[in-house]
Short mmCIF file of C-alpha atoms in Angstrom, two decimals:
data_model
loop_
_atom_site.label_atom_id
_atom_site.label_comp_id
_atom_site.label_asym_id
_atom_site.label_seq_id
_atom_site.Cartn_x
_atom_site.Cartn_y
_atom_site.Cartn_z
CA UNK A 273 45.47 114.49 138.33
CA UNK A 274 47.23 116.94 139.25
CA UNK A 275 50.76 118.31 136.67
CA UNK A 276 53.38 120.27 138.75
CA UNK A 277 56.20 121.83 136.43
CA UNK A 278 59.50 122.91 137.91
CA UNK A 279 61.56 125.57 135.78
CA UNK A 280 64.47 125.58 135.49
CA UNK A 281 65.46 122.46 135.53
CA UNK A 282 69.13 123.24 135.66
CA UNK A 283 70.45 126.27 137.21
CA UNK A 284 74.26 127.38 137.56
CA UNK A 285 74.92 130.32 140.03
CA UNK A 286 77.93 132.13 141.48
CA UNK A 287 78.37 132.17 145.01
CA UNK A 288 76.22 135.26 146.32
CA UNK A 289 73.35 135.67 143.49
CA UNK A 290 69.92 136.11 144.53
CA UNK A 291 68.29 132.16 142.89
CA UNK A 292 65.07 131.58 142.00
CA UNK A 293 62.91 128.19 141.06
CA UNK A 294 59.84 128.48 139.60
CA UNK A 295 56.77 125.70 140.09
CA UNK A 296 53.52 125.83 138.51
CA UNK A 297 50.77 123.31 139.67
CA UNK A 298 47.65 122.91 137.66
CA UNK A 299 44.76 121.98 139.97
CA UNK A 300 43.88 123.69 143.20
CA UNK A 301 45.85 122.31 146.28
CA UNK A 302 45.74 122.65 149.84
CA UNK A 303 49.45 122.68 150.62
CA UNK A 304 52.68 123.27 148.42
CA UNK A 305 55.85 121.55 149.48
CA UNK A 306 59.69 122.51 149.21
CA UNK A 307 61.76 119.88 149.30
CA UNK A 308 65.43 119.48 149.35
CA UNK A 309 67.62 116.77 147.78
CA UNK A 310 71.69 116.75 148.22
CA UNK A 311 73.73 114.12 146.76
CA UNK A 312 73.48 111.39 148.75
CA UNK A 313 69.81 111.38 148.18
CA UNK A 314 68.23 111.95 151.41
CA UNK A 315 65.19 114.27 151.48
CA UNK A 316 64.16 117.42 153.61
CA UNK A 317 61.27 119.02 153.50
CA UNK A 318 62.16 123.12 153.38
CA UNK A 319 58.71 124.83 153.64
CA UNK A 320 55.31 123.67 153.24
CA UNK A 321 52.98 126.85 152.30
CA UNK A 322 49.00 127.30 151.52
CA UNK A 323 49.24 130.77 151.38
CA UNK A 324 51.29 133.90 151.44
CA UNK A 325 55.06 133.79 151.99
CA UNK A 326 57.42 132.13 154.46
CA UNK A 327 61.22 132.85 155.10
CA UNK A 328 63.69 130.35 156.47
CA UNK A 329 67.03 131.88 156.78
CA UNK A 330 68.59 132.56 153.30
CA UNK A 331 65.14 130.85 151.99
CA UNK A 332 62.21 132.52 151.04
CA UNK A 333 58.93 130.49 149.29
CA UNK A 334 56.11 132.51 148.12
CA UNK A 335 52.77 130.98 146.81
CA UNK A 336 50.19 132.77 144.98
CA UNK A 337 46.61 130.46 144.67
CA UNK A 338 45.13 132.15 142.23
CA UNK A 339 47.80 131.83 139.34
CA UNK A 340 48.42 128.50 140.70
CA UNK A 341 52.22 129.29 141.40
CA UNK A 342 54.82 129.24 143.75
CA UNK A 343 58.44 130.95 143.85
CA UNK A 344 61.06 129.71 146.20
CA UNK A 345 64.14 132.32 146.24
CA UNK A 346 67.58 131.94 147.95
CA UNK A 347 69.47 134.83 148.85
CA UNK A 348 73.32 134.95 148.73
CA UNK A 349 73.49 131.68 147.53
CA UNK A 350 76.67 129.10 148.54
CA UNK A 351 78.25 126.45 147.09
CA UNK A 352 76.84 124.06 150.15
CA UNK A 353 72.77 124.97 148.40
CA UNK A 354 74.04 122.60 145.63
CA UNK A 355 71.33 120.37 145.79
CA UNK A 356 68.67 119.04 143.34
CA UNK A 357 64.81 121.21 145.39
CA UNK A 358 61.78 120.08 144.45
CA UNK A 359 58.68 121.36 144.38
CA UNK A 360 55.42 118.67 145.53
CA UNK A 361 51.56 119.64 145.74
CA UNK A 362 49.31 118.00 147.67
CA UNK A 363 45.67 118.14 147.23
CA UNK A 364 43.02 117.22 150.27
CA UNK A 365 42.91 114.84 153.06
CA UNK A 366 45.77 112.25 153.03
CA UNK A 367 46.05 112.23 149.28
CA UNK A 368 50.09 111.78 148.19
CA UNK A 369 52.21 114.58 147.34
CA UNK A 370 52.59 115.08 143.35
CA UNK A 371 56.21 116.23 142.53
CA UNK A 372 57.92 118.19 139.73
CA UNK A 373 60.68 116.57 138.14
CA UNK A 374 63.18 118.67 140.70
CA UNK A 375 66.01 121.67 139.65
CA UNK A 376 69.09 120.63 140.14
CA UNK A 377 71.33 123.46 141.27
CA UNK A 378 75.12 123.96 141.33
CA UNK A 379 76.66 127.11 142.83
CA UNK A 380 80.06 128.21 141.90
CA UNK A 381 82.33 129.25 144.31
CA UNK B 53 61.30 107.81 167.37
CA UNK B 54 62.85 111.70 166.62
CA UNK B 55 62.82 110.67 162.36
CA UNK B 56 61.56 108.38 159.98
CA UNK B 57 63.98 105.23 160.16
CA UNK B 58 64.55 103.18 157.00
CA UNK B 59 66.27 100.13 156.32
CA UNK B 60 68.71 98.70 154.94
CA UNK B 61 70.09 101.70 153.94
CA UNK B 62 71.12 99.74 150.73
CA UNK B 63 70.04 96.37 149.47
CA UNK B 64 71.89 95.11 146.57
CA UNK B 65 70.36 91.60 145.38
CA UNK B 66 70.47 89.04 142.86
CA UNK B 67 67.58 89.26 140.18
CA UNK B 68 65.01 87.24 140.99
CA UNK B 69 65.17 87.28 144.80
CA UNK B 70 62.09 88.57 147.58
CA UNK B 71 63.73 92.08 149.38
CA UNK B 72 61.63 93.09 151.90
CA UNK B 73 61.83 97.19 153.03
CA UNK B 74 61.20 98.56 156.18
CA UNK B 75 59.85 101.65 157.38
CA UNK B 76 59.96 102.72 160.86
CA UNK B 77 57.67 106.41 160.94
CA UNK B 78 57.65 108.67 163.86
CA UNK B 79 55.36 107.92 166.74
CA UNK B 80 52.17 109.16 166.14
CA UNK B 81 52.33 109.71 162.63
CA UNK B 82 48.93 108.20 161.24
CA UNK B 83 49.80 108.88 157.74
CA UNK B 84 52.23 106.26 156.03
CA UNK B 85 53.86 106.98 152.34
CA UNK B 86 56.39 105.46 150.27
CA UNK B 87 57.81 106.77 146.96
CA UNK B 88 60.32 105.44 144.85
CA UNK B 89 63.14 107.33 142.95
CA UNK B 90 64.72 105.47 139.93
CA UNK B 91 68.02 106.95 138.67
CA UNK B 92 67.74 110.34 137.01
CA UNK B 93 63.94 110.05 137.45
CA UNK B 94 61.62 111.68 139.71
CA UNK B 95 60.18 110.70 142.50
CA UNK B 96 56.72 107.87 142.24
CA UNK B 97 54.28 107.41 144.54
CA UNK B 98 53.50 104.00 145.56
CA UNK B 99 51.62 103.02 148.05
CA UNK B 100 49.81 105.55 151.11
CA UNK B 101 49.16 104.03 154.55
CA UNK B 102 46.20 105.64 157.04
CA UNK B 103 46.21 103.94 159.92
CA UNK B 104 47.07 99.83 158.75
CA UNK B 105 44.76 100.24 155.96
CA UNK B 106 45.83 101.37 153.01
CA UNK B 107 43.19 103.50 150.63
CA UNK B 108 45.34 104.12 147.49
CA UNK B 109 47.99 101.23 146.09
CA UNK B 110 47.61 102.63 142.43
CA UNK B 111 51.14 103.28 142.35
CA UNK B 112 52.49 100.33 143.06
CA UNK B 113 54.11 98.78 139.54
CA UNK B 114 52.92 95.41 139.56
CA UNK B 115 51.45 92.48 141.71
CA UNK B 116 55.38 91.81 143.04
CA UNK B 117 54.80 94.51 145.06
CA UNK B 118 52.96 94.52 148.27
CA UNK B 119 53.11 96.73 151.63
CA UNK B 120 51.76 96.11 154.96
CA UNK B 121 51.95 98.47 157.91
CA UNK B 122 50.93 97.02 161.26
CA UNK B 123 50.20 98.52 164.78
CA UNK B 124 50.02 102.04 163.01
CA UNK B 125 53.62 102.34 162.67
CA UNK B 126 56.63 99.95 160.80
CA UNK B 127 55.53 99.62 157.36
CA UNK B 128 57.34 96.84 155.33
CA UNK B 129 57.72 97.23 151.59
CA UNK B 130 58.08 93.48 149.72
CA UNK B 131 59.52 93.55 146.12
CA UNK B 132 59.10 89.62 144.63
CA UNK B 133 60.90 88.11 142.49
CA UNK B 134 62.96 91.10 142.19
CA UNK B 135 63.78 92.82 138.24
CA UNK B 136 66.51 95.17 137.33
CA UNK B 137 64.20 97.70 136.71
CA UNK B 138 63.30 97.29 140.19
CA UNK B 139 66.49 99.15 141.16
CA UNK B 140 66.38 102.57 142.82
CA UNK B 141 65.73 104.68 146.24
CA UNK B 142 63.07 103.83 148.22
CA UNK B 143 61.64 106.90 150.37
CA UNK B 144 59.03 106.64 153.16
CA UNK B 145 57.64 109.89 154.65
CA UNK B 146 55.07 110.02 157.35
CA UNK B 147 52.57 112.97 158.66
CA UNK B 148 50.15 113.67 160.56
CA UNK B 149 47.13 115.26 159.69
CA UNK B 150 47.68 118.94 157.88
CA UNK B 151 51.36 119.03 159.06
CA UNK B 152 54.27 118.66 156.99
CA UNK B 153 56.34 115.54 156.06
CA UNK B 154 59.11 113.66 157.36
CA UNK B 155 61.05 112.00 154.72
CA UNK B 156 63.26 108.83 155.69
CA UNK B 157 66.48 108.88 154.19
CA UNK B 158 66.06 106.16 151.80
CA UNK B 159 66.80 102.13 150.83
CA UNK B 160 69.36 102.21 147.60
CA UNK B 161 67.94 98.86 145.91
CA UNK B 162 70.40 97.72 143.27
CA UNK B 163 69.57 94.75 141.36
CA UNK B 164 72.27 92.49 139.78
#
């Protein structure tokens, strides 16, 4: 089975730094998910990456195969990115998507 | 429809009651999921839905549980005999083949 670790798993920012999450997934997957959880709990899916990079905005998710690790960056962050993201592999086929235990984030006006 | 529909939005019940959960995907969407989130916990898979058959239940908790999805869309979710430790969100995504997933917003199921 599959282990996905998020890091940090609390982060505090001032409005405008440059944030970054860290996940680390353990076997070899054929998609990585970024998800996005505010308050109220409702879910949305950010980016879903195999390979490379892709950029959304202020968002930016990387994914290196190899080292089994993927990156996903904000840039000038804002209070309104307060949200708990989490990071979900998903191996072949239909199988279900394996989550990290989520980073909540707060950014300080 | 243009989401993934799910109600009630929140359920709160008396211990010991049936809820049942519903789970309305978007069109086309052969892939069925549902996850549960208990308070300050991660999210759980339950149950996964191709089609109306379903090829992996081993997340579902206990034999109170059940799910059935019919036509290849609504998907209902039955808790029995409902626990306190039953309480939490209730996501359903759907997807279709190698694309991404639509997440419904949720049932809050509070248990009293």
């Amino acid at each position: 089975k599959n282990e996905v670790e998020q890091s940090p798993q609390n982060l505090t920012a001032q409005e405008g730094e440059f944030i970054t999450i860290n996940c680390s997934y353990s076997v070899g997957i054929s998609a990585l998910h970024w998800l996005q959880q505010h308050p109220g709990g409702g879910i949305v899916s950010l980016f879903m990456l195999s390979s490379g990079k892709k950029k959304h905005g202020r968002l930016i998710a990387t994914i290196n195969i190899q080292e089994k690790h993927s990156s996903l960056h904000i840039t000038a962050s804002h209070p309104r990115d307060s949200a708990v993201y989490i990071c979900a592999a998903k191996g072949s086929g239909n199988t279900p998507l394996v989550f990290g235990k989520g980073t909540r984030l707060s950014v300080i006006a | 429809g243009a989401g993934v529909s799910q109600s009630p939005s929140n359920k709160v019940t008396e211990k010991g009651k049936d809820v049942e959960l519903r789970c309305d995907p978007i069109s086309g969407h052969t892939a069925l999921y549902w996850y549960r989130q208990s308070l300050g916990q991660g999210l759980e898979f339950l149950i996964y839905f191709q089609g109306n058959s379903a090829p992996d239940k081993s997340g579902l908790p206990s034999d109170r549980f059940s799910a059935e999805r019919t036509g290849g869309s609504v998907s209902t979710l039955t808790i029995q005999r409902t626990q306190q430790e039953d309480s939490a969100v209730y996501l359903c995504a759907s997807s279709l083949a190698q694309y991404g997933y639509t997440f419904g917003s949720g049932t809050r199921l509070t248990v009293v």
